CSV table of C-alpha atoms in Angstrom, one decimal:
chain,number,residue,atom,x,y,z
E,1,MET,CA,50.7,64.7,64.6
E,2,LEU,CA,47.9,63.1,62.6
E,3,SER,CA,47.1,60.3,65.1
E,4,ALA,CA,47.2,59.7,68.8
E,5,PRO,CA,50.2,57.4,70.0
E,6,VAL,CA,49.3,53.9,68.7
E,7,VAL,CA,50.9,50.5,69.0
E,8,ARG,CA,51.2,48.1,65.8
E,9,VAL,CA,49.1,45.0,65.7
E,10,ALA,CA,48.2,42.4,63.2
E,11,LEU,CA,45.8,43.4,60.4
E,12,PRO,CA,42.3,42.2,61.3
E,13,VAL,CA,41.0,39.3,59.4
E,14,GLN,CA,37.8,41.2,58.8
E,15,VAL,CA,39.5,44.1,57.1
E,16,ARG,CA,37.8,43.3,53.6
E,17,GLN,CA,34.6,42.1,55.1
E,18,ARG,CA,31.2,43.7,54.2
E,19,PHE,CA,28.6,42.6,56.7
E,20,GLY,CA,24.9,43.0,56.1
E,21,HIS,CA,23.2,46.4,56.2
E,22,ALA,CA,24.4,47.7,59.5
E,23,MET,CA,26.6,50.3,61.0
E,24,LEU,CA,29.7,48.4,62.2
E,25,PRO,CA,32.0,49.5,65.0
E,26,PRO,CA,35.7,50.6,64.3
E,27,LEU,CA,37.9,48.0,62.7
E,28,MET,CA,40.8,48.8,65.1
E,29,GLU,CA,40.9,48.8,68.8
E,30,ALA,CA,41.7,52.2,70.3
E,31,GLY,CA,45.4,52.9,70.6
E,32,THR,CA,46.4,50.4,67.8
E,33,TYR,CA,47.3,50.5,64.1
E,34,ALA,CA,47.9,48.1,61.4
E,35,VAL,CA,49.5,48.0,57.9
E,36,ASP,CA,48.0,46.5,54.9
E,37,PRO,CA,51.0,45.1,53.0
E,38,GLY,CA,49.3,44.8,49.6
E,39,PRO,CA,47.8,47.3,47.3
E,40,SER,CA,44.3,48.6,48.7
E,41,GLY,CA,41.8,51.2,47.8
E,42,PRO,CA,41.3,53.2,44.5
E,43,PRO,CA,42.1,53.3,41.7
E,44,TRP,CA,40.6,49.9,40.5
E,45,ARG,CA,41.2,48.1,37.3
E,46,ALA,CA,39.0,45.3,35.6
E,47,TRP,CA,40.4,41.8,35.8
E,48,GLU,CA,40.0,41.6,32.0
E,49,ASP,CA,42.4,44.6,31.6
E,50,VAL,CA,45.0,43.3,34.0
E,51,GLY,CA,45.4,39.5,33.2
E,52,GLU,CA,46.7,36.7,35.3
E,53,VAL,CA,50.4,37.5,34.9
E,54,GLU,CA,50.2,41.0,36.1
E,55,ALA,CA,47.7,40.1,38.8
E,56,ALA,CA,50.0,37.5,40.2
E,57,ALA,CA,52.8,40.1,40.4
E,58,ARG,CA,50.3,42.2,42.5
E,59,GLY,CA,49.7,39.2,44.8
E,60,VAL,CA,46.3,38.1,43.4
E,61,PHE,CA,46.2,34.6,41.8
E,62,ALA,CA,42.6,34.1,40.8
E,63,PRO,CA,40.0,36.2,39.0
E,64,GLN,CA,38.3,39.0,40.8
E,65,VAL,CA,35.9,41.6,39.5
E,66,ALA,CA,38.5,44.3,40.0
E,67,LEU,CA,42.1,44.8,41.3
E,68,SER,CA,43.3,47.5,43.5
E,69,TYR,CA,46.0,49.8,42.1
E,70,GLY,CA,46.2,51.8,45.2
E,71,ALA,CA,49.6,52.1,47.1
E,72,PRO,CA,50.7,49.2,49.2
E,73,GLY,CA,51.4,49.7,52.9
E,74,ARG,CA,48.3,51.8,53.8
E,75,ILE,CA,48.0,52.5,57.6
E,76,VAL,CA,44.7,52.0,59.3
E,77,VAL,CA,43.7,53.3,62.8
E,78,ALA,CA,40.2,53.7,64.5
E,79,PRO,CA,38.5,57.0,63.6
E,80,GLY,CA,38.8,58.2,67.3
E,81,ASP,CA,42.5,57.9,67.0
E,82,SER,CA,42.9,60.4,64.1
E,83,ARG,CA,44.0,64.0,64.8
E,84,GLY,CA,44.3,67.3,62.9
E,85,THR,CA,42.4,66.3,59.7
E,86,VAL,CA,39.4,67.8,58.0
E,87,LEU,CA,37.0,66.4,55.5
E,88,ILE,CA,37.4,67.2,51.7
E,89,PRO,CA,33.7,67.9,50.8
E,90,GLU,CA,34.0,66.9,47.2
E,91,ARG,CA,35.4,63.5,48.0
E,92,CYS,CA,32.7,62.6,50.8
E,93,ASP,CA,31.2,59.8,48.5
E,94,GLY,CA,29.3,56.9,50.1
E,95,TYR,CA,26.9,54.1,49.2
E,96,CYS,CA,24.2,54.6,51.8
E,97,LEU,CA,24.7,56.1,55.4
E,98,GLY,CA,28.3,57.3,55.3
E,99,LEU,CA,31.7,57.5,53.7
E,100,ASP,CA,33.2,54.6,51.7
E,101,GLY,CA,36.4,56.1,50.4
E,102,ARG,CA,35.6,55.3,46.8
E,103,ALA,CA,37.2,58.6,45.6
E,104,GLY,CA,40.3,58.1,47.6
E,105,PRO,CA,41.6,60.3,50.3
E,106,ASN,CA,38.7,62.4,51.8
E,107,LEU,CA,40.6,63.7,54.8
E,108,ALA,CA,43.3,66.6,54.5
E,109,CYS,CA,45.8,67.8,56.9
E,110,GLU,CA,44.3,70.7,58.9
E,111,LYS,CA,47.5,72.6,58.8
E,112,CYS,CA,48.7,72.2,55.1
E,113,GLY,CA,45.8,71.0,53.2
E,114,LEU,CA,47.4,67.9,51.9
E,115,ALA,CA,45.0,64.9,51.2
E,116,VAL,CA,46.4,62.2,53.7
E,117,ALA,CA,43.8,59.7,54.5
E,118,ALA,CA,40.3,58.2,53.7
E,119,ARG,CA,37.6,57.8,56.3
E,120,VAL,CA,35.3,54.9,55.9
E,121,ASP,CA,32.2,54.5,57.9
E,122,ASP,CA,29.3,53.6,55.5
E,123,CYS,CA,27.0,50.7,56.5
E,124,SER,CA,28.4,47.3,56.1
E,125,LEU,CA,31.9,48.5,56.4
E,126,TRP,CA,34.1,48.5,59.4
E,127,GLN,CA,34.8,52.1,60.6
E,128,ALA,CA,38.5,53.1,59.9
E,129,VAL,CA,40.8,56.0,58.8
E,130,TRP,CA,43.2,54.8,56.2
E,131,PHE,CA,46.4,56.8,56.0
E,132,GLU,CA,48.2,57.1,52.6
E,133,PRO,CA,51.8,55.7,52.9
E,134,ASP,CA,53.2,58.2,50.7
E,135,ALA,CA,51.4,61.2,52.5
E,136,VAL,CA,52.5,60.4,56.1
E,137,ARG,CA,55.3,58.8,58.0
E,138,ARG,CA,55.5,57.0,61.3
E,139,VAL,CA,57.3,58.6,64.1
E,140,PRO,CA,58.6,56.5,67.2
E,141,THR,CA,57.0,57.5,70.5
E,142,ALA,CA,58.0,56.8,74.0
E,143,ARG,CA,54.8,54.6,74.5
E,144,THR,CA,55.4,51.2,75.9
E,145,ALA,CA,53.5,48.5,74.1
E,146,PRO,CA,51.1,46.7,76.5
E,147,PRO,CA,51.5,43.0,77.2
E,148,VAL,CA,50.1,40.7,74.5
E,149,THR,CA,46.7,39.4,75.9
E,150,THR,CA,43.8,37.7,74.0
E,151,GLU,CA,40.3,38.0,75.2
E,152,ALA,CA,38.0,35.2,74.1
E,153,ARG,CA,35.3,36.6,71.7
E,154,PRO,CA,31.9,34.8,72.1
E,155,PRO,CA,30.2,33.7,68.8
E,156,ILE,CA,27.0,35.4,69.3
E,157,GLU,CA,26.5,39.1,69.6
E,158,PRO,CA,24.4,40.6,72.5
E,159,GLY,CA,21.5,41.0,70.1
E,160,GLY,CA,21.3,37.4,69.2
E,161,GLY,CA,23.1,37.4,65.8
E,162,TRP,CA,26.3,35.6,64.8
E,163,SER,CA,29.4,37.6,65.4
E,164,PRO,CA,30.8,39.1,62.2
E,165,GLN,CA,34.3,38.6,63.5
E,166,TRP,CA,33.6,35.0,63.8
E,167,GLU,CA,32.2,34.7,60.4
E,168,ALA,CA,35.3,36.5,59.0
E,169,ALA,CA,37.6,34.3,61.0
E,170,ALA,CA,35.9,31.2,59.7
E,171,GLY,CA,35.9,32.4,56.0
E,172,ALA,CA,39.8,33.1,56.3
E,173,ALA,CA,40.7,29.8,58.2
E,174,LEU,CA,38.6,27.8,55.7
E,175,THR,CA,40.9,28.7,52.9
E,176,HIS,CA,43.9,27.4,54.6
E,177,LEU,CA,42.0,24.3,55.8
E,178,LEU,CA,41.2,23.4,52.2
E,179,VAL,CA,44.8,23.9,51.2
E,180,ALA,CA,45.9,21.5,54.0
E,181,SER,CA,43.3,18.8,53.1
E,182,ARG,CA,44.9,18.6,49.6
E,183,GLY,CA,41.4,18.0,48.3
E,184,GLU,CA,40.8,14.9,50.3
E,185,PRO,CA,38.1,14.0,53.1
E,186,VAL,CA,38.9,15.4,56.6
E,187,ALA,CA,37.4,14.6,60.0
E,188,LEU,CA,36.4,17.6,62.0
E,189,PRO,CA,36.3,17.6,65.8
E,190,ASP,CA,33.0,17.5,67.7
E,191,GLY,CA,31.4,20.6,69.1
E,192,LEU,CA,31.5,24.2,68.0
E,193,THR,CA,34.8,23.9,66.3
E,194,GLY,CA,33.5,21.2,64.0
E,195,ALA,CA,30.3,23.1,63.3
E,196,MET,CA,32.1,26.2,62.1
E,197,PHE,CA,33.4,24.3,59.0
E,198,ALA,CA,31.0,21.3,58.7
E,199,ARG,CA,28.8,22.7,56.0
E,200,PRO,CA,31.3,24.1,53.7
E,201,ILE,CA,33.7,21.0,54.1
E,202,ALA,CA,30.8,18.8,53.2
E,203,ALA,CA,30.0,20.9,50.0
E,204,LEU,CA,33.5,21.4,49.0
E,205,LEU,CA,35.4,18.1,49.7
E,206,PRO,CA,34.6,14.6,48.7
E,207,SER,CA,32.8,12.4,51.1
E,208,GLY,CA,34.3,9.0,52.2
E,209,PRO,CA,36.7,7.9,55.0
E,210,ALA,CA,38.7,10.6,56.3
E,211,VAL,CA,42.3,11.0,55.2
E,212,ARG,CA,43.2,13.7,57.7
E,213,SER,CA,41.9,14.8,61.0
E,214,VAL,CA,41.6,18.3,62.2
E,215,GLY,CA,42.3,19.4,65.9
E,216,LEU,CA,43.1,22.5,68.0
E,217,ALA,CA,46.6,23.2,69.1
E,218,GLY,CA,48.2,26.3,70.6
E,219,PRO,CA,49.7,27.8,73.8
E,220,GLY,CA,48.3,26.2,77.0
E,221,LEU,CA,46.5,23.4,74.9
E,222,PRO,CA,48.1,20.0,74.7
E,223,ALA,CA,48.5,18.8,71.1
E,224,SER,CA,45.5,16.8,70.0
E,225,GLY,CA,47.2,14.6,67.5
E,226,GLY,CA,45.5,15.8,64.5
E,227,ASP,CA,47.2,16.0,61.0
E,228,ILE,CA,45.8,19.5,60.7
E,229,ALA,CA,45.9,22.0,63.7
E,230,LEU,CA,43.8,25.1,64.0
E,231,VAL,CA,46.2,27.4,65.7
E,232,PRO,CA,46.0,31.1,66.8
E,233,ARG,CA,47.4,34.1,64.9
E,234,HIS,CA,49.7,36.2,67.0
E,235,PRO,CA,47.6,39.3,67.7
E,236,ARG,CA,50.6,41.6,67.3
E,237,THR,CA,52.5,39.9,64.4
E,238,GLY,CA,49.7,37.9,62.8
E,239,GLU,CA,52.1,35.0,62.6
E,240,PRO,CA,50.5,31.5,63.2
E,241,TRP,CA,51.7,29.5,66.2
E,242,GLN,CA,53.6,26.5,65.1
E,243,PRO,CA,52.4,23.0,66.2
E,244,GLY,CA,54.7,20.1,66.7
E,245,GLY,CA,54.4,16.6,65.6
E,246,GLY,CA,54.4,17.4,61.9
E,247,ALA,CA,50.8,18.9,61.9
E,248,VAL,CA,49.9,21.5,59.3
E,249,ALA,CA,49.0,24.9,60.9
E,250,VAL,CA,45.8,26.5,60.0
E,251,PRO,CA,45.8,30.0,61.4
E,252,LEU,CA,42.6,31.2,63.2
E,253,GLU,CA,42.0,34.6,64.7
E,254,SER,CA,43.4,34.6,68.2
E,255,SER,CA,40.1,35.7,70.1
E,256,VAL,CA,38.0,33.1,68.3
E,257,TRP,CA,40.7,30.4,69.0
E,258,ALA,CA,40.7,31.3,72.6
E,259,TYR,CA,37.0,30.9,72.9
E,260,LEU,CA,37.2,27.5,71.1
E,261,ALA,CA,40.4,26.2,72.9
E,262,LEU,CA,40.3,27.6,76.4
E,263,PRO,CA,36.5,28.2,77.2
E,264,GLY,CA,35.7,29.6,80.7
E,265,GLU,CA,33.2,28.0,83.0
E,266,THR,CA,30.0,27.4,81.2
E,267,SER,CA,28.3,24.8,83.5
E,268,PRO,CA,24.8,25.9,84.7
E,269,LEU,CA,25.1,23.7,88.0
E,270,PRO,CA,26.0,25.4,91.2
E,271,VAL,CA,29.5,24.7,92.7
E,272,SER,CA,28.0,21.7,94.7
E,273,GLY,CA,27.4,20.0,91.4
E,274,THR,CA,23.7,19.4,91.5
E,275,LEU,CA,20.4,21.5,92.0
E,276,PRO,CA,18.3,20.8,95.1
E,277,GLU,CA,15.5,18.0,94.7
E,278,GLY,CA,12.6,19.5,92.8
E,279,VAL,CA,14.0,22.8,91.9
E,280,LEU,CA,13.8,23.7,88.2
E,281,ARG,CA,15.8,26.4,86.4
E,282,ASP,CA,14.1,29.4,85.1
E,283,ASP,CA,16.8,31.5,83.5
E,284,TYR,CA,16.0,35.0,82.3
E,285,PRO,CA,16.9,36.1,79.7
E,286,LEU,CA,17.2,32.9,77.9
E,287,PRO,CA,20.6,32.2,76.1
E,288,ALA,CA,20.9,33.9,72.7
E,289,HIS,CA,20.1,31.7,69.8
E,290,PRO,CA,20.7,32.9,66.3
E,291,TRP,CA,18.0,32.6,63.7
E,292,ARG,CA,20.1,31.0,61.0
E,293,VAL,CA,22.9,28.5,60.8
E,294,PHE,CA,26.6,29.6,61.1
E,295,ARG,CA,28.2,30.4,57.9
E,296,PRO,CA,31.9,31.5,57.2
E,297,ASP,CA,32.0,34.8,55.4
E,298,ARG,CA,31.9,34.1,51.7
E,299,HIS,CA,33.4,37.3,50.6
E,300,VAL,CA,36.4,36.9,53.1
E,301,PHE,CA,36.8,33.3,51.9
E,302,LEU,CA,37.2,34.3,48.3
E,303,GLU,CA,39.4,37.4,49.0
E,304,THR,CA,41.8,35.1,51.1
E,305,LEU,CA,41.8,32.3,48.8
E,306,ALA,CA,42.5,34.6,45.7
E,307,ARG,CA,45.7,35.6,47.6
E,308,LEU,CA,47.1,32.2,48.1
E,309,PRO,CA,49.4,30.9,45.4
E,310,GLU,CA,48.0,27.4,46.0
E,311,VAL,CA,44.7,28.5,44.4
E,312,ARG,CA,46.5,27.9,41.0
E,313,LEU,CA,46.3,24.1,41.8
E,314,PRO,CA,43.6,22.8,39.4
E,315,TRP,CA,41.4,21.2,42.1
E,316,LEU,CA,41.6,24.3,44.3
E,317,ARG,CA,41.0,26.7,41.4
E,318,SER,CA,37.8,24.5,40.6
E,319,LEU,CA,36.5,25.1,44.1
E,320,TYR,CA,37.2,28.8,43.8
E,321,ASP,CA,35.3,29.1,40.5
E,322,ARG,CA,32.4,27.1,42.0
E,323,VAL,CA,32.1,29.4,45.1
E,324,SER,CA,32.5,32.6,42.9
E,325,ALA,CA,29.6,31.4,40.7
E,326,ASP,CA,27.4,30.4,43.7
E,327,ARG,CA,25.5,33.7,44.3
E,328,PHE,CA,23.2,32.2,46.7
E,329,GLY,CA,25.7,30.9,49.2
E,330,SER,CA,24.8,27.3,49.1
E,331,LEU,CA,28.4,26.3,49.3
E,332,VAL,CA,30.0,28.8,51.6
């Protein structure tokens, strides 16, 4: 056995994210695994050598620097869930503080010596072990899958910065929001939900009276009546919840959706409803406040949009090209 017993869940939205210059935690929760349906990992080929027709056949519909020609269906687990493997020293390449898997599998089966997986733990990358689909096989176990639950993820990390999962989730959802807008002005809801997308929507869509409105919808939340509904992705299948009333579904990572749609008690007032006369609050520590405005992850946005066939629409391809050329992140 090359892993602990694990249960399949949806591929995390931040799977292709590169975040800052920091050591990130594991991509997968302990006891889970996911499958990347498309090609991933090395070898790589330049876009100029591939061309649009062949790239489209591989599920990429807009230019990228390079395309993966690795095998589709790679299986990812948390590093702590891998078993019975050893590092291959000559393949332990990395950019900075760890391994980035650039040379392909860097883990071999301890018993037979076959290269089976790539460990990734370099800075800016989510820690993971990626098993090659042609080197391993999945074996059913007697483990019962736990109930599907979604814990709301706060937007701010304990250290005071924006959550990288939130930035990745916003970057992926923004692509579907643009498709649903059809290139026309949209009205965003008030509060944190609108703030997530206000900056890029103002930069990428025309101004003027809103043609469509955006709202939240999902289990336990009454329909808001919006033409476009931000809905949760099922944490196990990745499929978006389907809203009623003809609204267009825009999938959002479930833990982010849960925080927006079903917030817990946030009032600073006591149960009685008011503070006593003359009493001033002096909370410590003060609530976390990030030093910069929230921005959807630009790399996740471009990676997701490039894999949507709709990006071939002229107006959407124009937006893709603008964001790709915007190296300073003034648009997304």
